[in-house]
CSV table of C-alpha atoms in Angstrom, one decimal:
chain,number,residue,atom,x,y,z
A,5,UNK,CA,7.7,13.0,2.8
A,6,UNK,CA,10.0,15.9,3.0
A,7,UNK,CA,9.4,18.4,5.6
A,8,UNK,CA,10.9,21.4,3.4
A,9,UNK,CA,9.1,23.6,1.5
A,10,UNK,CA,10.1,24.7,-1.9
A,11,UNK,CA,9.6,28.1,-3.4
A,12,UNK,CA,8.3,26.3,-6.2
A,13,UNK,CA,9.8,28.4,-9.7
A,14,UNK,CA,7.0,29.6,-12.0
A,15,UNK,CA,8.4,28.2,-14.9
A,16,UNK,CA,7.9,24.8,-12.8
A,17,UNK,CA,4.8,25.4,-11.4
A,18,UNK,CA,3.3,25.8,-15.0
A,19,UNK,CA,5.0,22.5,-16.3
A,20,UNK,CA,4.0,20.9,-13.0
A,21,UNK,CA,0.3,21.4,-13.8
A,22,UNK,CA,0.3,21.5,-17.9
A,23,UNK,CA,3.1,19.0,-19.1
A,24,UNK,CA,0.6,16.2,-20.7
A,25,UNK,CA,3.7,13.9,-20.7
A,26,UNK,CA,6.7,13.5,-18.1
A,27,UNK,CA,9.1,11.1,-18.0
A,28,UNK,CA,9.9,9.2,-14.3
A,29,UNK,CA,12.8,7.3,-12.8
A,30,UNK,CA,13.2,5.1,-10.2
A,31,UNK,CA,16.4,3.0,-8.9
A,32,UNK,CA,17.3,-0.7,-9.2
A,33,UNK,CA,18.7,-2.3,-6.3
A,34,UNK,CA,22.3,-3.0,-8.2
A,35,UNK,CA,22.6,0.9,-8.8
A,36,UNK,CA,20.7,1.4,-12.3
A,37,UNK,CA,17.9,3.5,-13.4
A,38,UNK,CA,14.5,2.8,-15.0
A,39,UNK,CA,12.9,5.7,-16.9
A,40,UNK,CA,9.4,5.9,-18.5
A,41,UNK,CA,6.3,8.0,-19.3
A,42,UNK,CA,3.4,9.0,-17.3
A,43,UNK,CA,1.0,11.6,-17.7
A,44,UNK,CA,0.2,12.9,-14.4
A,45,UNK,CA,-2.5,15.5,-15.4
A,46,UNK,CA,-1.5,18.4,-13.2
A,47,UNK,CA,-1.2,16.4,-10.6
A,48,UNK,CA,0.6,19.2,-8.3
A,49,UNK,CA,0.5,20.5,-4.9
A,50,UNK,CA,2.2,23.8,-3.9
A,51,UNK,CA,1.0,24.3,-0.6
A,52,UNK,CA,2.1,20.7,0.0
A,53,UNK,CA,5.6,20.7,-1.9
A,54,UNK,CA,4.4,17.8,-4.0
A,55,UNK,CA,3.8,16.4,-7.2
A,56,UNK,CA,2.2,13.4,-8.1
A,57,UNK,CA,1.5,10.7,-10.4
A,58,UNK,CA,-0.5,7.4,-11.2
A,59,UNK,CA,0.2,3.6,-11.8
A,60,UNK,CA,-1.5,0.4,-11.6
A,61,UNK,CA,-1.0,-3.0,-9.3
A,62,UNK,CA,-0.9,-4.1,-13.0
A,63,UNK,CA,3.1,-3.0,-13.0
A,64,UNK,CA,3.9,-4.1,-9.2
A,65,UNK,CA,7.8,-4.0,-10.0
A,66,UNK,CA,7.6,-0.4,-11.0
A,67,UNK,CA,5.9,0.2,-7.3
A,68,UNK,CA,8.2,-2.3,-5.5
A,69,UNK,CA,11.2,-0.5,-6.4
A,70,UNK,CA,9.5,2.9,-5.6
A,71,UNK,CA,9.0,1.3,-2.1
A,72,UNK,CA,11.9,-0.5,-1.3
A,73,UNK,CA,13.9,2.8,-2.4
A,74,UNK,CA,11.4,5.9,-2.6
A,75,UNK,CA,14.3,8.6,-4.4
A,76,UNK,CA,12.5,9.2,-7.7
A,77,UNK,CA,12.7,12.1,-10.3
A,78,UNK,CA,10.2,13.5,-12.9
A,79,UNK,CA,11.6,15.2,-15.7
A,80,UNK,CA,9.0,18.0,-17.6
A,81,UNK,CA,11.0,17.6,-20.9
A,82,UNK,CA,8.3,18.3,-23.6
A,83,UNK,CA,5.6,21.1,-23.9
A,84,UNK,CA,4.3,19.1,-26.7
A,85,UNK,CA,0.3,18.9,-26.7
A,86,UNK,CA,0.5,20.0,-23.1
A,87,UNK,CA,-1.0,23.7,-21.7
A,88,UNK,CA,2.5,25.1,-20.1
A,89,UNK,CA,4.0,27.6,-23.0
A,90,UNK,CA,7.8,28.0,-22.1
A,91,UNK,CA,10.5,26.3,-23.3
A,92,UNK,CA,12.5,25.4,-20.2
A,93,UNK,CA,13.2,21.6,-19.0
A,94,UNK,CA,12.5,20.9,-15.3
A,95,UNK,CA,13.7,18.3,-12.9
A,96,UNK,CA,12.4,17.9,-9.6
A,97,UNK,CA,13.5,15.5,-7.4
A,98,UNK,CA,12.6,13.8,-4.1
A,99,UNK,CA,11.2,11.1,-1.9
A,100,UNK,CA,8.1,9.3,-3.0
A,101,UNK,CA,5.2,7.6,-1.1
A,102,UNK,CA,2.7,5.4,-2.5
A,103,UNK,CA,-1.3,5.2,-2.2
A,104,UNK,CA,-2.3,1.9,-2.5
A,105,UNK,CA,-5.7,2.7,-0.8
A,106,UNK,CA,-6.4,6.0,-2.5
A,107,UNK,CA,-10.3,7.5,-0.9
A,108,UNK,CA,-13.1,7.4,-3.1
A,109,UNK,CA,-13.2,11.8,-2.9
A,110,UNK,CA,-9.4,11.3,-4.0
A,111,UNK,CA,-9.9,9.0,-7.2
A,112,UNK,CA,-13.1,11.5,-8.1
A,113,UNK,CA,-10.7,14.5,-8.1
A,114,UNK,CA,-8.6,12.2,-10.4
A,115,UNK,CA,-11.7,11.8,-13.1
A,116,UNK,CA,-11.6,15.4,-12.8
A,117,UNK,CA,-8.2,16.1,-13.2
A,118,UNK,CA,-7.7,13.5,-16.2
A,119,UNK,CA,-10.3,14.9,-18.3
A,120,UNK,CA,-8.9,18.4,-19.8
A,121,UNK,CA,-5.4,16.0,-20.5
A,122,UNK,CA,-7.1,13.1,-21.7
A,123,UNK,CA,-10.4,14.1,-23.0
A,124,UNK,CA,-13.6,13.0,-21.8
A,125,UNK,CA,-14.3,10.4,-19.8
A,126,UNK,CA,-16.6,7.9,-21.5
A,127,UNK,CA,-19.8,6.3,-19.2
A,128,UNK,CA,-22.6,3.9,-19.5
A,129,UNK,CA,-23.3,0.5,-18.3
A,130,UNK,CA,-20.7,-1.1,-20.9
A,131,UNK,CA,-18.4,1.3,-20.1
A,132,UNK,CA,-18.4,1.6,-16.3
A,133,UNK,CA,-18.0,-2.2,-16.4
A,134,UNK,CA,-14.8,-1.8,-18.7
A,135,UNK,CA,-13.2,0.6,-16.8
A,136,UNK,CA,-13.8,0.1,-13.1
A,137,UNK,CA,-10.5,-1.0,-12.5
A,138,UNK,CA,-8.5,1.5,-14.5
A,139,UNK,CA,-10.7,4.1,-12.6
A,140,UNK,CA,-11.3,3.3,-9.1
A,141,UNK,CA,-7.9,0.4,-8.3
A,142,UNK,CA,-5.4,3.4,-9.4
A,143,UNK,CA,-2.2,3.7,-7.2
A,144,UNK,CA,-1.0,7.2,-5.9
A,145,UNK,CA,2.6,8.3,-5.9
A,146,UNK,CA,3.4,11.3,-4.5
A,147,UNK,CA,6.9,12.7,-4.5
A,148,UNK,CA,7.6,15.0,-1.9
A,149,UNK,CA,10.3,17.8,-3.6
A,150,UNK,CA,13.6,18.6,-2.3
A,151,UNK,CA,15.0,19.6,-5.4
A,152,UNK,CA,13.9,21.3,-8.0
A,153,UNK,CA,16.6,22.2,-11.3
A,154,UNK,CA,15.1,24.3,-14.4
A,155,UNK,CA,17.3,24.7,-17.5
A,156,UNK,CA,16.4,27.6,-20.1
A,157,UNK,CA,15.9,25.2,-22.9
A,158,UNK,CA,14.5,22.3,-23.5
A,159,UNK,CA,18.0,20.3,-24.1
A,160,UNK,CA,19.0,21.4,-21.0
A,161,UNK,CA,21.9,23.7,-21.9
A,162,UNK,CA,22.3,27.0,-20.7
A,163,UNK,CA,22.4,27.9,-17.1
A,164,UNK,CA,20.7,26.2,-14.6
A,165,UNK,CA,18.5,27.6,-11.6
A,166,UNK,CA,18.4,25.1,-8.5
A,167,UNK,CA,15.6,25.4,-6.0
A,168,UNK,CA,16.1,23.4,-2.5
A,169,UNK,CA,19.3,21.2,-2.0
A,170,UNK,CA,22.4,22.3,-4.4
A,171,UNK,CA,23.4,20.0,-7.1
A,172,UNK,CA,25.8,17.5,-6.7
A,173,UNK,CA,29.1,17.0,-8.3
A,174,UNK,CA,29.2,14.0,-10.0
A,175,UNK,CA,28.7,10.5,-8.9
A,176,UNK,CA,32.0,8.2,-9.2
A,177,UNK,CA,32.4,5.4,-11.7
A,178,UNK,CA,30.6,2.4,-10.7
A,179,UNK,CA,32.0,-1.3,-11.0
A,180,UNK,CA,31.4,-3.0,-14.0
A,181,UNK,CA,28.6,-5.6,-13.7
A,182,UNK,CA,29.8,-9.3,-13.6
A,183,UNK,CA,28.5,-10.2,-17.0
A,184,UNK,CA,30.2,-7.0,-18.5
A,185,UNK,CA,29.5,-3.8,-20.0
A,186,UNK,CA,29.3,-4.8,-24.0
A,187,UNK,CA,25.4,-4.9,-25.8
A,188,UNK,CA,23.4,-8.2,-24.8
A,189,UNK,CA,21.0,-6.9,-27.7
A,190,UNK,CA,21.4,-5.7,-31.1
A,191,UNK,CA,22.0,-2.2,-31.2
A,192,UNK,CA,20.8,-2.2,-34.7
A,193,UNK,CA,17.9,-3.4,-34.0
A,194,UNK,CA,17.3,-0.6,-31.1
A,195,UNK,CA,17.9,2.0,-33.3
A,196,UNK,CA,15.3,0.9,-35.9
A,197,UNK,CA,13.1,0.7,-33.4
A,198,UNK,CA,13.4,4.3,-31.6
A,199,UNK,CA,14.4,5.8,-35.0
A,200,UNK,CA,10.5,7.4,-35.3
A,201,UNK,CA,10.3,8.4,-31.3
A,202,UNK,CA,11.5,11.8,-31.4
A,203,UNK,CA,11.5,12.1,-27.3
A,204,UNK,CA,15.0,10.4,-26.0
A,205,UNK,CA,15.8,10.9,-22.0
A,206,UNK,CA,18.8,9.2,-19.8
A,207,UNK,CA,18.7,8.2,-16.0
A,208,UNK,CA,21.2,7.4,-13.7
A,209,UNK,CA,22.0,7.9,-10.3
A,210,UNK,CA,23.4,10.8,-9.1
A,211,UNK,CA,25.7,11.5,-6.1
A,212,UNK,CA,23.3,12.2,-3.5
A,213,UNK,CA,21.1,9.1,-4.6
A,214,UNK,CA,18.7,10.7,-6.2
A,215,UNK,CA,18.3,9.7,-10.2
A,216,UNK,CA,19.3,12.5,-12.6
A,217,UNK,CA,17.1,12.3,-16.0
A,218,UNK,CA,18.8,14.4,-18.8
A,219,UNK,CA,17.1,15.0,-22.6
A,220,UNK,CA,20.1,13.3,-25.0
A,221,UNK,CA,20.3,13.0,-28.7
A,222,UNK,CA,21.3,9.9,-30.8
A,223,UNK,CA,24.1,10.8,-33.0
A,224,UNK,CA,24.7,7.1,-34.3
A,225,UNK,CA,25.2,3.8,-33.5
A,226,UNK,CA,27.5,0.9,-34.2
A,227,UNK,CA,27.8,-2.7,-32.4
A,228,UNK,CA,29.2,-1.3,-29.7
A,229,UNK,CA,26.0,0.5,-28.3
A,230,UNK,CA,24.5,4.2,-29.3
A,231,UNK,CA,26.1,7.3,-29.3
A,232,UNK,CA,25.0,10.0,-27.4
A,233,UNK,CA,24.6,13.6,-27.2
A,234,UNK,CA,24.3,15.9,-24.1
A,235,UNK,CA,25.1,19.2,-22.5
A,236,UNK,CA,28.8,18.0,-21.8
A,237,UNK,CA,28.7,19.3,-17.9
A,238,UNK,CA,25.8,17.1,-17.4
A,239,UNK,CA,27.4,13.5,-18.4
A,240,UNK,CA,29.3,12.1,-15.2
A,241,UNK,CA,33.1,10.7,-16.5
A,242,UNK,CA,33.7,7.3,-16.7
A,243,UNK,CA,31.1,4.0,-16.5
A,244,UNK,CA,27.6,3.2,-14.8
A,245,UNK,CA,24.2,1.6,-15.2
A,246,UNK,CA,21.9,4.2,-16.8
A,247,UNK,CA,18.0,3.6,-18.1
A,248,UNK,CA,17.0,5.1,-21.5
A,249,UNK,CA,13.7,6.2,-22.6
A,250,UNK,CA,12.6,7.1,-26.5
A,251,UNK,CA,8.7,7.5,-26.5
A,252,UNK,CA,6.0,9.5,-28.6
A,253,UNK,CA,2.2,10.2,-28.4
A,254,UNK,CA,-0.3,12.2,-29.8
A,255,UNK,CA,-2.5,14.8,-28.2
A,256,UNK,CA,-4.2,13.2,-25.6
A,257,UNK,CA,-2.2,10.5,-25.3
A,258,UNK,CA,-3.4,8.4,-28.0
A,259,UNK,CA,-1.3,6.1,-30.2
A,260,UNK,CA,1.5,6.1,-27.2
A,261,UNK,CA,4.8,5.0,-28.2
A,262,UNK,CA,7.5,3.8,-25.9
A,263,UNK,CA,10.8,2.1,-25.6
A,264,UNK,CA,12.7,1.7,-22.7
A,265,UNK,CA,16.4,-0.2,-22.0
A,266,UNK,CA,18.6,-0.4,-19.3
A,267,UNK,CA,22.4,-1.0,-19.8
A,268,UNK,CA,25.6,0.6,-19.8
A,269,UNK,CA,26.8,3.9,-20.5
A,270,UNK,CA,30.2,5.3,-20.8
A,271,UNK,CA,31.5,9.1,-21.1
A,272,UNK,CA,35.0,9.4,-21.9
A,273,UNK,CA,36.6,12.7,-22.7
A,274,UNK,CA,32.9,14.0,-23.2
A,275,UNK,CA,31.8,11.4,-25.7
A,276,UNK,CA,29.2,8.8,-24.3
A,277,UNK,CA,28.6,5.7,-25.4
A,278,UNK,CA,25.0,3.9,-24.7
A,279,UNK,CA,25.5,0.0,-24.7
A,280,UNK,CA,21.7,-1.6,-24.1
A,281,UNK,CA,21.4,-4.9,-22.2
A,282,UNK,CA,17.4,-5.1,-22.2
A,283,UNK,CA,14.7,-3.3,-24.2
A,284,UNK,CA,11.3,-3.6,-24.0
A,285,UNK,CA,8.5,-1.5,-25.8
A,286,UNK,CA,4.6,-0.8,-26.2
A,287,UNK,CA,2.7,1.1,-29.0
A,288,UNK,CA,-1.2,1.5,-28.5
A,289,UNK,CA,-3.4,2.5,-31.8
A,290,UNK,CA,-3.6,5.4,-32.6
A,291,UNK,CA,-7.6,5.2,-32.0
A,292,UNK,CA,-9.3,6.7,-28.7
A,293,UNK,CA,-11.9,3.6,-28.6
A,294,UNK,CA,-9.4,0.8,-29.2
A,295,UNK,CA,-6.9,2.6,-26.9
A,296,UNK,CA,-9.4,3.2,-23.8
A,297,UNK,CA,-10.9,-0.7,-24.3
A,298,UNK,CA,-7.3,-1.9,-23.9
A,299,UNK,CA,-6.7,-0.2,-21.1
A,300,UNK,CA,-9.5,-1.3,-19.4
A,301,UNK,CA,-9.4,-4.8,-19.6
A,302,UNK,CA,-5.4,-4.7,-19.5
A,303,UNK,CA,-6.4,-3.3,-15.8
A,304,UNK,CA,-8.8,-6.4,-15.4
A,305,UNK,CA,-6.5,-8.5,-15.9
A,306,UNK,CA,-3.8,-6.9,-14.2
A,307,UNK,CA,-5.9,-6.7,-11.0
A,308,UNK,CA,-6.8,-9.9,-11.1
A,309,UNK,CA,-3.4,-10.9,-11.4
A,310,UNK,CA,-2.3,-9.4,-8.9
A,311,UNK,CA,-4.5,-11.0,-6.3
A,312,UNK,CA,-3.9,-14.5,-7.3
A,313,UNK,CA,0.0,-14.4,-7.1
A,314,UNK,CA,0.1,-12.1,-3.6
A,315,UNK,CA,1.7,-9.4,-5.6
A,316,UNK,CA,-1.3,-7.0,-4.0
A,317,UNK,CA,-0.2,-8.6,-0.8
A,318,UNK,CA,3.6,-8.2,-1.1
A,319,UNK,CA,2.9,-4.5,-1.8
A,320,UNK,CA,1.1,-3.6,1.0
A,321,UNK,CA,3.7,-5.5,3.6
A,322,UNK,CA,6.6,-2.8,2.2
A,323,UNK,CA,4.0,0.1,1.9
A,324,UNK,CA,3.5,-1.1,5.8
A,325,UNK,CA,7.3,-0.8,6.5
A,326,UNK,CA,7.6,-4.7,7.2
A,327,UNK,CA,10.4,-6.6,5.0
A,328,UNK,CA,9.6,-10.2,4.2
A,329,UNK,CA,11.0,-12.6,6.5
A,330,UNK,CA,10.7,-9.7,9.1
């Protein structure tokens, strides 16, 4: 966890505790970026220079790749059913650490903290049952700021203000993966499928390390991957892995929406070209019930998985610091 403490912007501090939805990204061992949704209801520390969010054993690669390389970013890119009321987009960036053994008083506060975001918390003998898991075997990261970037607008054009560490220039082109660059999935097919998610982010890593998310528009697509629109200053020249992210939800959080790739993206002359190699994708019902009885036994099972294949094991030797084989 960083030592330095950020004068935390106010613009930040307000998306920091009232963005409903953020998007994350974490690193890939080859150089790439993943990016996805949370909501990480408030979930924000001044005093402590921290922001935080939470996960389940249910995704273990998600918290291996935090471990084995803890430089993460949160982007506060939408206001949307949220209780912050500017328009700016944040990024903060740091180091993460992960809870795997949160304390009973910390996953009460959580309860707390979940319920003006997510609505009430339903109880009863049924329902404890259901959602034990989801409530009390929740996983705790908790990025420790060294850099926080706000933009004036929610596309991230305009000016920027940096708080902590100064921006990088841009990374350098990276080398083009063994089994090339081209689509390994129909682009077509993509863009059907994010055509109704009206939130659309990039990842990649920066200079320092650290990943860079960026809000992007889709201005069309042909079999050679998706075109993309950005503040031009923010696109690094030339080629490298990148994660993509298009997602929706309601207030709340229900009926969720998500699709997330990783593959290829190449800026040339300030036109960037998106060229997808996976894609994978969730939408939950639009229905609090159905939704909340989905997650719960989707953390059953998760759990239980977990602890028959030694994935809660594996976890806790990298959370320890000990690499297998060590």
């Amino acid at each position: 966890m960083t030592d330095t403490h950020l004068p935390w912007p106010d613009t930040a501090y307000e998306a920091f505790t009232g963005d409903l939805t953020v998007a994350v990204a974490y690193l890939t061992p080859a150089g790439g970026a993943v990016v996805t949704s949370v909501s990480p209801v408030g979930l924000a520390n001044r005093a402590a220079n921290q922001v935080s969010f939470t996960t389940s054993l249910g995704f273990p690669k998600k918290l291996e790749r935090i471990l084995n390389n803890p430089r993460v970013a949160l982007a506060y890119h939408t206001r949307l059913h949220g209780f912050a009321a500017h328009s700016h987009y944040v990024l903060a960036q740091g180091k993460a650490s992960v809870d795997l053994q949160p304390s009973a008083q910390r996953l009460d506060e959580l309860m707390d903290a979940t319920e003006p975001f997510l609505g009430k918390t339903n109880h009863g003998r049924v329902w404890d049952w259901l959602l034990r898991e989801y409530h009390r075997e929740r996983v705790f990261v908790d990025v420790g700021l060294e850099r926080i970037t706000t933009w004036p607008h929610l596309s991230a054009h305009g000016p920027a203000t940096v708080t902590g560490s100064s921006w990088p220039q841009h990374p350098a082109a990276q080398r083009p993966p063994k089994n090339g660059t081209t689509p390994r999935i129909p682009v077509s097919q993509l863009a059907r499928r994010i055509a109704a998610l009206p939130h659309r982010l990039l990842a990649y890593e920066g200079a320092d390390g650290s990943p860079v998310i960026l809000p992007v528009t889709v201005t069309g697509h042909d079999e050679t991957g998706l075109r993309l629109s950005a503040p031009p200053e923010l696109l690094p020249p030339g080629g490298r892995r990148a994660g993509f992210l298009a997602h929706a939800f309601r207030p709340q959080c229900v009926g969720v929406s998500m699709r997330t790739a990783t593959g290829w993206l190449t800026v040339d002359s300030g036109e960037a070209l998106y060229a997808p190699h996976t894609s994978v994708g969730m939408a939950a019902p639009p229905s609090r019930t159905v939704m909340t009885v989905a997650n719960g036994l989707l953390a059953k099972q998760g759990l239980r998985r977990a602890r028959r294949n030694g994935t809660t094991e594996h976890l806790h030797t990298l959370a320890a610091g000990v690499r297998p084989g060590a």
